Coordinates of N, CA and C in Angstrom, one line a residue:
M257 N 3.1 68.4 61.1 CA 2.9 67.2 60.4 C 3.9 66.9 59.9
D258 N 4.9 65.5 60.6 CA 5.3 64.9 59.2 C 5.2 63.9 58.3
F259 N 5.7 63.4 57.6 CA 5.4 62.4 56.5 C 4.9 61.2 57.2
A260 N 5.5 60.9 57.9 CA 4.8 59.7 58.9 C 3.4 59.4 59.5
E261 N 2.7 60.8 60.0 CA 2.0 60.8 60.6 C 0.9 61.5 60.0
K262 N 1.4 61.8 58.4 CA 0.2 62.1 57.8 C -0.1 60.8 56.4
K263 N 1.3 59.9 56.3 CA 0.9 58.4 55.8 C -0.4 57.6 57.0
N264 N -0.5 57.7 57.9 CA -1.0 57.1 58.9 C -2.0 57.8 59.0
R265 N -2.2 59.1 59.3 CA -3.6 59.8 58.9 C -4.6 59.2 57.7
L266 N -3.4 59.6 56.9 CA -4.4 59.1 55.2 C -4.6 57.2 55.3
R267 N -3.9 56.5 55.9 CA -4.4 54.9 55.9 C -5.7 54.7 56.7
V268 N -5.9 55.8 57.6 CA -6.9 55.7 58.3 C -7.8 56.4 58.0
L269 N -8.2 57.3 57.4 CA -9.1 57.8 56.7 C -9.5 56.8 55.2
L270 N -8.5 56.2 54.9 CA -9.7 55.7 53.4 C -10.0 54.4 54.5
G271 N -9.0 54.1 55.9 CA -10.4 52.5 56.0 C -11.2 52.6 56.7
A272 N -11.5 54.3 57.4 CA -12.1 54.5 57.9 C -13.7 54.1 56.7
S273 N -13.4 54.8 55.4 CA -14.1 55.4 54.8 C -14.6 53.4 54.3
R274 N -14.0 52.6 54.1 CA -14.4 51.2 54.1 C -15.5 51.1 55.3
V275 N -14.6 51.1 56.5 CA -15.9 50.5 57.2 C -16.8 51.2 57.6
F276 N -17.0 52.2 57.2 CA -18.4 52.6 57.9 C -18.6 52.6 56.6
Q277 N -18.3 52.5 55.2 CA -20.2 52.2 54.3 C -20.1 50.8 54.6
R278 N -19.2 49.3 54.8 CA -19.6 48.4 55.1 C -20.2 47.9 56.0
K279 N -20.2 48.9 57.5 CA -21.1 48.4 58.2 C -22.0 49.3 59.2
G280 N -21.5 50.4 58.5 CA -22.6 51.6 58.9 C -22.0 52.4 60.3
Y281 N -22.4 53.4 60.3 CA -21.9 54.5 61.3 C -22.5 53.7 62.8
A282 N -23.4 53.5 63.2 CA -23.3 52.5 64.3 C -22.7 51.5 64.9
K283 N -22.7 50.7 63.9 CA -22.0 49.4 64.1 C -20.4 49.8 64.4
T284 N -19.7 50.6 63.6 CA -18.6 50.7 63.9 C -17.9 51.0 64.8
R285 N -16.9 50.4 65.2 CA -16.0 50.9 66.4 C -15.2 51.4 66.4
M286 N -13.6 52.2 67.2 CA -12.6 52.2 66.7 C -11.7 51.3 66.9
E287 N -12.0 50.1 67.2 CA -11.6 48.8 66.9 C -11.2 47.8 65.8
D288 N -12.3 48.7 65.2 CA -13.0 48.5 63.7 C -11.9 48.8 62.7
L289 N -11.9 50.0 63.2 CA -10.6 51.3 62.5 C -9.7 50.9 62.5
V290 N -8.8 50.5 63.8 CA -7.6 50.0 64.0 C -7.1 48.9 62.5
E291 N -8.3 47.7 62.9 CA -7.5 46.9 62.4 C -7.7 47.2 60.8
E292 N -8.6 47.6 60.9 CA -8.5 48.2 58.8 C -7.5 49.0 58.4
S293 N -7.1 49.9 59.4 CA -5.8 50.9 59.1 C -5.3 50.2 59.1
K294 N -4.1 49.2 60.1 CA -3.1 48.6 60.3 C -2.6 49.6 61.5
I295 N -2.7 50.2 62.4 CA -2.4 51.6 63.1 C -2.3 51.1 64.3
G296 N -1.9 51.2 64.9 CA -1.8 50.9 66.6 C -3.0 52.0 67.1
K297 N -3.2 51.2 68.5 CA -4.8 51.8 68.7 C -4.4 53.0 70.0
K298 N -3.5 53.6 70.1 CA -2.5 54.6 71.0 C -2.9 55.8 69.9
T299 N -2.1 54.8 68.9 CA -1.7 55.8 67.3 C -3.3 56.3 67.2
L300 N -4.1 55.8 66.7 CA -5.8 56.3 65.7 C -5.3 57.5 66.8
Y301 N -5.9 57.3 68.8 CA -6.5 57.6 69.3 C -6.1 59.0 69.6
E302 N -4.3 58.6 69.2 CA -3.8 60.0 69.1 C -4.1 61.1 67.9
Y303 N -4.7 61.0 67.2 CA -5.6 61.8 66.5 C -6.1 61.6 66.2
Y304 N -7.0 61.0 66.2 CA -8.9 61.2 66.4 C -8.9 60.5 67.8
S305 N -10.4 61.6 68.4 CA -11.1 60.8 70.2 C -11.7 59.9 70.2
N306 N -12.6 60.3 69.1 CA -13.9 59.1 68.9 C -14.1 58.6 67.5
K307 N -15.1 57.6 67.1 CA -15.1 57.7 65.3 C -16.3 58.8 64.9
E308 N -16.9 59.8 66.0 CA -17.4 60.4 65.3 C -16.6 62.0 64.4
E309 N -15.2 62.3 65.2 CA -14.0 62.7 64.4 C -13.5 61.6 63.5
V310 N -13.5 60.7 63.5 CA -12.9 60.4 62.2 C -13.7 60.4 61.0
L311 N -14.9 60.0 61.2 CA -15.9 59.8 60.5 C -16.0 61.5 59.7
K312 N -15.8 62.3 60.3 CA -16.5 64.1 59.8 C -15.0 64.1 58.9
A313 N -13.7 63.6 59.6 CA -12.6 63.9 58.7 C -12.2 63.0 57.6
A314 N -12.7 61.8 57.7 CA -12.9 60.9 55.8 C -13.9 61.5 55.2
A315 N -15.1 61.8 55.7 CA -16.2 62.8 54.8 C -15.5 63.4 53.6
E316 N -14.2 65.0 55.0 CA -14.0 65.7 54.3 C -12.9 65.6 53.3
Y317 N -11.9 64.4 53.9 CA -11.3 64.1 52.9 C -11.8 63.0 51.5
R318 N -12.7 62.7 51.1 CA -13.7 62.3 49.9 C -14.1 63.2 49.4
Q319 N -14.0 64.2 50.0 CA -15.1 65.5 49.7 C -14.0 66.3 49.1
T320 N -13.5 66.2 49.7 CA -12.0 67.1 49.0 C -11.5 66.0 47.6
R321 N -11.2 65.2 48.3 CA -10.6 65.0 46.7 C -11.3 64.5 45.5
A322 N -12.5 63.9 45.6 CA -13.8 64.2 44.8 C -14.1 66.1 43.9
S323 N -13.9 66.5 44.7 CA -13.9 67.6 44.3 C -12.9 68.6 43.5
Y324 N -11.5 67.9 44.0 CA -10.5 68.2 43.1 C -10.4 67.7 41.4
R325 N -11.1 66.2 42.0 CA -10.9 65.6 40.4 C -12.5 66.2 39.0
L326 N -13.0 66.9 40.4 CA -13.9 67.4 39.5 C -13.7 68.6 38.5
K327 N -12.9 69.7 39.5 CA -12.0 70.8 39.3 C -11.4 70.4 38.2
R328 N -10.3 69.4 37.9 CA -9.3 69.1 36.6 C -10.3 69.2 35.7
I329 N -11.9 67.8 35.5 CA -12.4 68.1 34.9 C -13.3 69.0 34.0
R330 N -13.2 69.9 34.8 CA -13.8 71.8 34.2 C -12.8 72.7 33.7
N331 N -11.6 72.0 34.4 CA -10.7 72.9 33.8 C -9.9 72.8 33.0
N332 N -10.1 71.1 32.0 CA -9.2 70.8 31.2 C -10.1 71.4 29.9
Q333 N -8.7 72.1 29.3 CA -9.4 73.2 28.3 C -9.4 72.6 26.8
A334 N -8.5 71.2 27.3 CA -8.5 70.0 25.7 C -9.5 69.7 25.6
L335 N -10.5 69.4 25.9 CA -12.0 68.6 26.2 C -12.8 70.0 25.7
D336 N -13.9 70.0 24.5 CA -14.6 70.6 24.9 C -15.7 70.6 25.9
F337 N -16.7 71.3 25.8 CA -17.5 71.3 26.8 C -18.5 70.5 26.9
S338 N -18.9 70.0 25.8 CA -19.7 68.6 26.5 C -19.2 67.5 26.9
K339 N -18.0 67.6 26.6 CA -17.2 66.2 27.1 C -16.5 66.5 28.6
R340 N -16.2 67.6 28.9 CA -16.5 67.7 30.0 C -17.2 67.7 30.9
F341 N -18.8 68.1 30.8 CA -19.8 68.1 31.1 C -20.2 66.6 31.1
V342 N -20.1 65.7 30.3 CA -20.4 63.9 30.9 C -19.4 63.7 31.4
R343 N -18.2 63.9 31.2 CA -17.0 63.3 32.2 C -17.3 63.7 34.1
M344 N -17.3 64.8 33.7 CA -18.1 65.5 35.5 C -19.3 64.6 35.5
R345 N -20.1 64.3 34.9 CA -21.8 63.6 35.2 C -21.0 61.6 35.6
K346 N -20.0 61.3 34.5 CA -19.3 59.9 34.8 C -19.5 60.3 36.3
E347 N -18.0 60.9 36.7 CA -17.2 61.1 37.9 C -18.5 61.3 38.7
L348 N -19.6 61.7 39.2 CA -20.6 62.4 40.3 C -21.1 61.0 40.3
L349 N -21.4 59.8 39.3 CA -22.0 58.5 39.4 C -21.3 57.3 40.0
D350 N -19.5 58.1 39.4 CA -19.0 57.0 40.5 C -18.4 56.7 41.3
V351 N -18.8 58.5 41.8 CA -18.4 58.9 43.7 C -20.0 58.5 44.7
C352 N -20.8 57.9 43.8 CA -21.6 57.7 44.8 C -22.5 56.1 44.6
K353 N -21.7 55.7 45.3 CA -22.2 54.0 45.5 C -23.5 53.6 46.4
P354 N -24.1 52.3 46.2 CA -24.4 52.5 47.0 C -24.2 52.3 48.6
S355 N -23.5 52.0 48.7 CA -22.9 51.9 50.6 C -22.9 53.7 51.1
H356 N -22.6 54.5 50.0 CA -22.6 56.1 50.8 C -24.3 56.4 50.7
F357 N -24.9 55.8 50.1 CA -26.6 55.9 50.0 C -27.3 55.5 51.5
A358 N -26.2 54.3 51.7 CA -27.3 53.5 52.8 C -26.4 54.6 54.5
L359 N -25.1 54.9 54.4 CA -24.3 55.3 55.2 C -25.1 57.1 55.4
W360 N -25.6 57.8 54.0 CA -26.3 59.1 53.9 C -27.8 58.9 55.5
K361 N -28.1 58.0 54.5 CA -29.6 57.5 54.7 C -29.2 57.7 56.4
E362 N -28.5 56.7 56.8 CA -28.0 56.6 58.7 C -28.1 57.8 59.2
L363 N -26.6 58.9 58.5 CA -26.7 59.8 58.7 C -27.9 60.9 59.7
Q364 N -28.6 60.6 58.3 CA -30.0 61.9 58.2 C -30.5 61.4 59.7
D365 N -31.4 60.2 59.4 CA -32.4 59.2 60.4 C -31.6 59.5 61.1
Q366 N -30.7 59.2 61.9 CA -30.1 58.5 63.1 C -29.1 59.7 63.7
I367 N -28.4 60.5 63.1 CA -26.7 61.4 63.5 C -27.3 62.7 63.1
P368 N -28.5 63.1 63.0 CA -28.3 64.7 61.8 C -27.7 66.1 62.0
E369 N -27.6 66.0 63.5 CA -25.8 67.3 63.2 C -24.6 67.0 62.7
I370 N -24.1 65.4 62.7 CA -23.2 65.0 61.8 C -23.6 65.0 59.9
W371 N -24.7 64.7 60.0 CA -25.0 64.8 58.4 C -25.1 66.3 57.8
R372 N -25.6 67.2 58.8 CA -25.6 68.6 58.5 C -24.0 68.7 58.0
L373 N -22.7 68.6 58.6 CA -21.9 68.9 59.0 C -21.2 68.5 57.1
V374 N -21.9 67.2 57.2 CA -21.0 66.5 55.5 C -22.1 67.2 55.2
K375 N -22.9 67.7 54.7 CA -23.9 67.9 54.1 C -23.6 69.5 53.2
A376 N -23.3 70.3 55.1 CA -22.2 71.6 54.1 C -20.9 71.9 53.7
K377 N -20.3 70.9 54.0 CA -18.9 70.5 53.3 C -19.6 69.7 51.9
R378 N -20.3 69.0 51.2 CA -20.4 68.6 50.2 C -20.5 70.1 49.3
V379 N -21.8 70.5 50.0 CA -22.0 72.3 49.3 C -21.2 73.0 48.7
Q380 N -19.9 72.9 49.8 CA -18.8 74.1 49.7 C -17.7 73.6 48.6
L381 N -18.3 72.7 48.4 CA -16.5 71.9 47.7 C -17.5 71.2 46.2
I382 N -17.9 70.5 46.5 CA -19.0 69.7 45.4 C -19.8 69.9 44.7
D383 N -20.2 70.6 45.2 CA -21.7 71.5 44.2 C -21.3 72.6 43.7
T384 N -19.9 73.7 44.3 CA -19.8 74.8 43.7 C -18.6 74.1 42.6
E385 N -18.4 72.9 42.4 CA -17.4 72.5 41.1 C -18.8 72.3 40.2
I386 N -20.0 72.1 40.4 CA -20.6 71.5 39.4 C -21.3 72.8 39.0
E387 N -21.7 73.9 39.9 CA -22.5 75.2 39.8 C -21.8 75.8 38.6
S388 N -20.4 75.7 38.6 CA -19.0 76.4 37.9 C -19.1 76.2 36.6
L389 N -19.9 74.8 36.1 CA -19.5 74.2 34.9 C -21.1 74.5 34.4
L390 N -22.4 74.7 35.3 CA -23.2 75.0 34.8 C -23.3 76.1 34.4
E391 N -22.7 76.7 35.3 CA -22.6 78.3 34.9 C -21.8 78.7 33.4
E392 N -21.2 78.0 33.2 CA -20.1 78.0 31.6 C -21.0 77.3 31.0
G393 N -21.3 76.9 30.8 CA -23.0 76.0 30.1 C -23.8 77.1 29.9
K394 N -24.0 77.7 30.5 CA -25.2 78.9 30.2 C -24.8 79.5 29.3
K395 N -23.5 80.2 29.7 CA -22.5 81.5 28.5 C -22.5 81.2 27.8
L396 N -21.9 79.6 27.4 CA -21.8 78.7 26.0 C -23.3 79.1 25.5
G397 N -24.4 79.5 26.1 CA -25.1 78.6 25.5 C -26.3 77.5 24.9
E398 N -25.2 76.1 26.0 CA -25.3 75.1 26.2 C -26.8 74.5 26.5
F399 N -26.7 75.1 28.0 CA -28.2 75.4 28.9 C -29.2 76.5 28.7
R400 N -30.0 76.1 28.9 CA -31.1 77.1 29.4 C -30.6 77.9 30.3
A401 N -31.0 78.9 29.8 CA -30.7 80.1 31.2 C -31.9 80.2 32.4
D402 N -32.5 79.2 32.3 CA -33.3 79.3 33.5 C -33.1 77.7 33.9
L403 N -31.6 77.5 33.6 CA -31.3 76.2 34.0 C -30.9 76.5 36.0
R404 N -32.2 75.6 37.3 CA -31.5 76.0 38.4 C -30.8 74.8 39.0
P405 N -29.3 75.5 39.3 CA -27.8 74.6 39.9 C -28.3 73.4 41.3
D406 N -29.8 74.2 42.1 CA -29.8 73.2 43.1 C -30.4 72.3 42.6
L407 N -31.4 72.7 41.7 CA -32.2 71.6 41.4 C -31.3 70.3 40.3
F408 N -30.9 70.7 39.6 CA -30.3 70.1 39.1 C -28.4 69.4 39.7
I409 N -28.7 69.3 40.8 CA -28.0 69.0 41.9 C -28.9 67.5 42.6
M410 N -30.1 68.3 42.8 CA -30.7 67.1 43.5 C -31.0 65.7 42.1
A411 N -31.1 65.9 41.6 CA -31.3 65.3 40.2 C -30.4 64.3 40.0
L412 N -29.3 64.8 40.2 CA -28.4 63.8 39.5 C -28.0 63.5 41.0
I413 N -28.4 63.2 42.2 CA -28.4 62.7 43.1 C -29.3 61.5 43.3
A414 N -30.5 61.8 41.9 CA -31.7 60.9 42.6 C -31.4 60.2 41.4
C415 N -31.0 60.4 40.1 CA -30.3 59.1 39.4 C -29.5 58.0 39.7
S416 N -28.3 58.6 40.3 CA -27.3 57.9 40.6 C -27.8 57.1 41.7
D417 N -28.4 57.7 43.4 CA -29.7 56.5 43.6 C -30.5 55.5 42.9
A418 N -31.1 55.8 41.7 CA -31.9 54.8 41.0 C -31.1 54.5 40.2
I419 N -29.9 54.5 39.8 CA -28.8 54.1 38.7 C -29.0 52.4 39.5
Y420 N -27.9 53.0 41.1 CA -27.5 52.0 41.8 C -28.5 50.6 42.3
K421 N -29.7 51.5 42.8 CA -30.6 50.4 43.2 C -30.8 49.2 41.8
W422 N -30.9 49.4 40.6 CA -30.9 48.2 39.7 C -29.9 47.0 40.3
E423 N -29.8 45.9 40.3 CA -29.1 44.4 39.6 C -28.5 44.6 38.5
Q424 N -26.9 45.1 38.3 CA -26.8 44.8 37.4 C -25.2 45.2 37.4
N425 N -24.4 44.4 36.1 CA -23.3 44.3 36.3 C -22.6 45.7 35.6
P426 N -21.1 46.1 36.2 CA -20.6 47.5 35.5 C -21.3 48.2 34.1
T427 N -21.1 46.7 32.9 CA -21.2 47.2 32.2 C -22.4 47.8 31.1
E428 N -23.8 46.4 31.9 CA -24.7 47.2 32.1 C -25.4 48.9 32.5
R429 N -24.4 48.8 33.8 CA -24.8 50.0 34.7 C -24.2 51.5 33.4
R430 N -23.0 51.3 33.2 CA -22.7 52.2 32.1 C -23.4 52.3 30.9
D431 N -24.1 51.8 30.7 CA -24.7 52.0 29.3 C -26.3 52.4 30.1
N432 N -26.7 52.0 30.8 CA -27.8 52.7 31.5 C -27.5 54.4 31.6
I433 N -26.1 54.7 31.9 CA -25.8 56.0 32.5 C -25.5 56.5 31.0
S434 N -25.4 56.2 29.8 CA -24.8 56.8 29.0 C -27.0 56.6 28.7
E435 N -27.6 56.2 28.5 CA -29.2 56.4 27.9 C -29.4 58.0 29.1
L436 N -29.6 57.3 30.5 CA -29.6 58.6 31.3 C -29.4 60.0 30.9
D437 N -28.0 60.3 30.4 CA -27.6 61.2 30.1 C -28.5 62.0 28.6
N438 N -29.2 60.8 28.0 CA -29.5 61.6 26.8 C -31.4 62.1 27.1
I439 N -31.9 61.1 28.4 CA -32.9 61.6 28.7 C -32.9 62.7 29.5
F440 N -32.1 62.2 30.2 CA -32.1 63.6 31.0 C -31.4 65.1 31.1
L441 N -30.5 65.2 30.1 CA -30.1 66.5 29.0 C -31.1 66.3 28.5
Y442 N -32.2 66.1 27.6 CA -33.0 66.7 26.8 C -33.3 68.4 27.4
G443 N -33.9 67.8 28.5 CA -34.8 69.1 29.0 C -33.9 70.5 30.0
I444 N -32.7 69.8 29.7 CA -31.9 71.3 30.5 C -31.0 72.1 29.1
I445 N -30.3 71.4 27.7 CA -30.0 71.9 26.9 C -31.1 72.9 26.3
R446 N -30.0 73.8 25.2 CA -30.3 74.3 24.7 C -31.2 74.1 23.6
R447 N -32.8 74.2 23.6 CA -33.8 73.8 22.8 C -33.3 74.1 21.7
G448 N -33.9 72.7 21.0 CA -33.0 73.1 18.9 C -32.0 72.8 19.0
K449 N -31.3 72.1 20.3 CA -30.1 71.7 20.0 C -29.7 70.5 20.0
E450 N -29.0 69.6 19.9 CA -28.7 68.2 19.6 C -28.3 67.8 21.3
T451 N -28.6 67.2 21.9 CA -28.0 66.8 23.2 C -27.0 66.6 23.2
L452 N -26.0 66.7 24.2 CA -25.2 66.2 24.4 C -24.3 64.9 24.2
K453 N -23.4 64.4 23.5 CA -23.0 63.1 23.8 C -22.4 62.9 24.6
S454 N -22.7 61.9 24.9 CA -22.1 60.8 26.2 C -20.8 59.9 26.4
S455 N -20.3 59.9 25.0 CA -19.0 59.3 24.7 C -17.3 60.9 24.9

């Protein structure tokens, strides 16, 4: 794959992410993807034969990028554990936007086979990074030994969903995320230890 093709594919994937989030999967047409990515229709069809292939590729690209960012946070030894953990939480909340939840719901309800693929890739890429940080926290004594990563991840997703349903500006939302850190983390950090700081 040459540089021009890589660049075009990236334009398609970034454009597709915006269109799918804006219009939903069912209402998105290949023509919308051509218009958003500003490449020729023939070129798009050379890369992807239908919008299902585009969605799968776009989802994998976004999840791979999110996984890379989470891994950088997890491996940043210049920060102590609590700062890395809070940064990872904020990164995850930034990744989960309201439009994502609407698209996920549509896939779950209407195209479950695609949803299963997207979810499996998320578990493979993103959940693995979260689990690694949680295991490190257990070894350091920051988290309770009985903390279950799968339940923790479910709670993170539910918190993200709840926060973005509020009608707030970004500053108010960020303040609530910081408050949520303390409420949420109180039950999982080591008993008797001060809550992790949100800054």
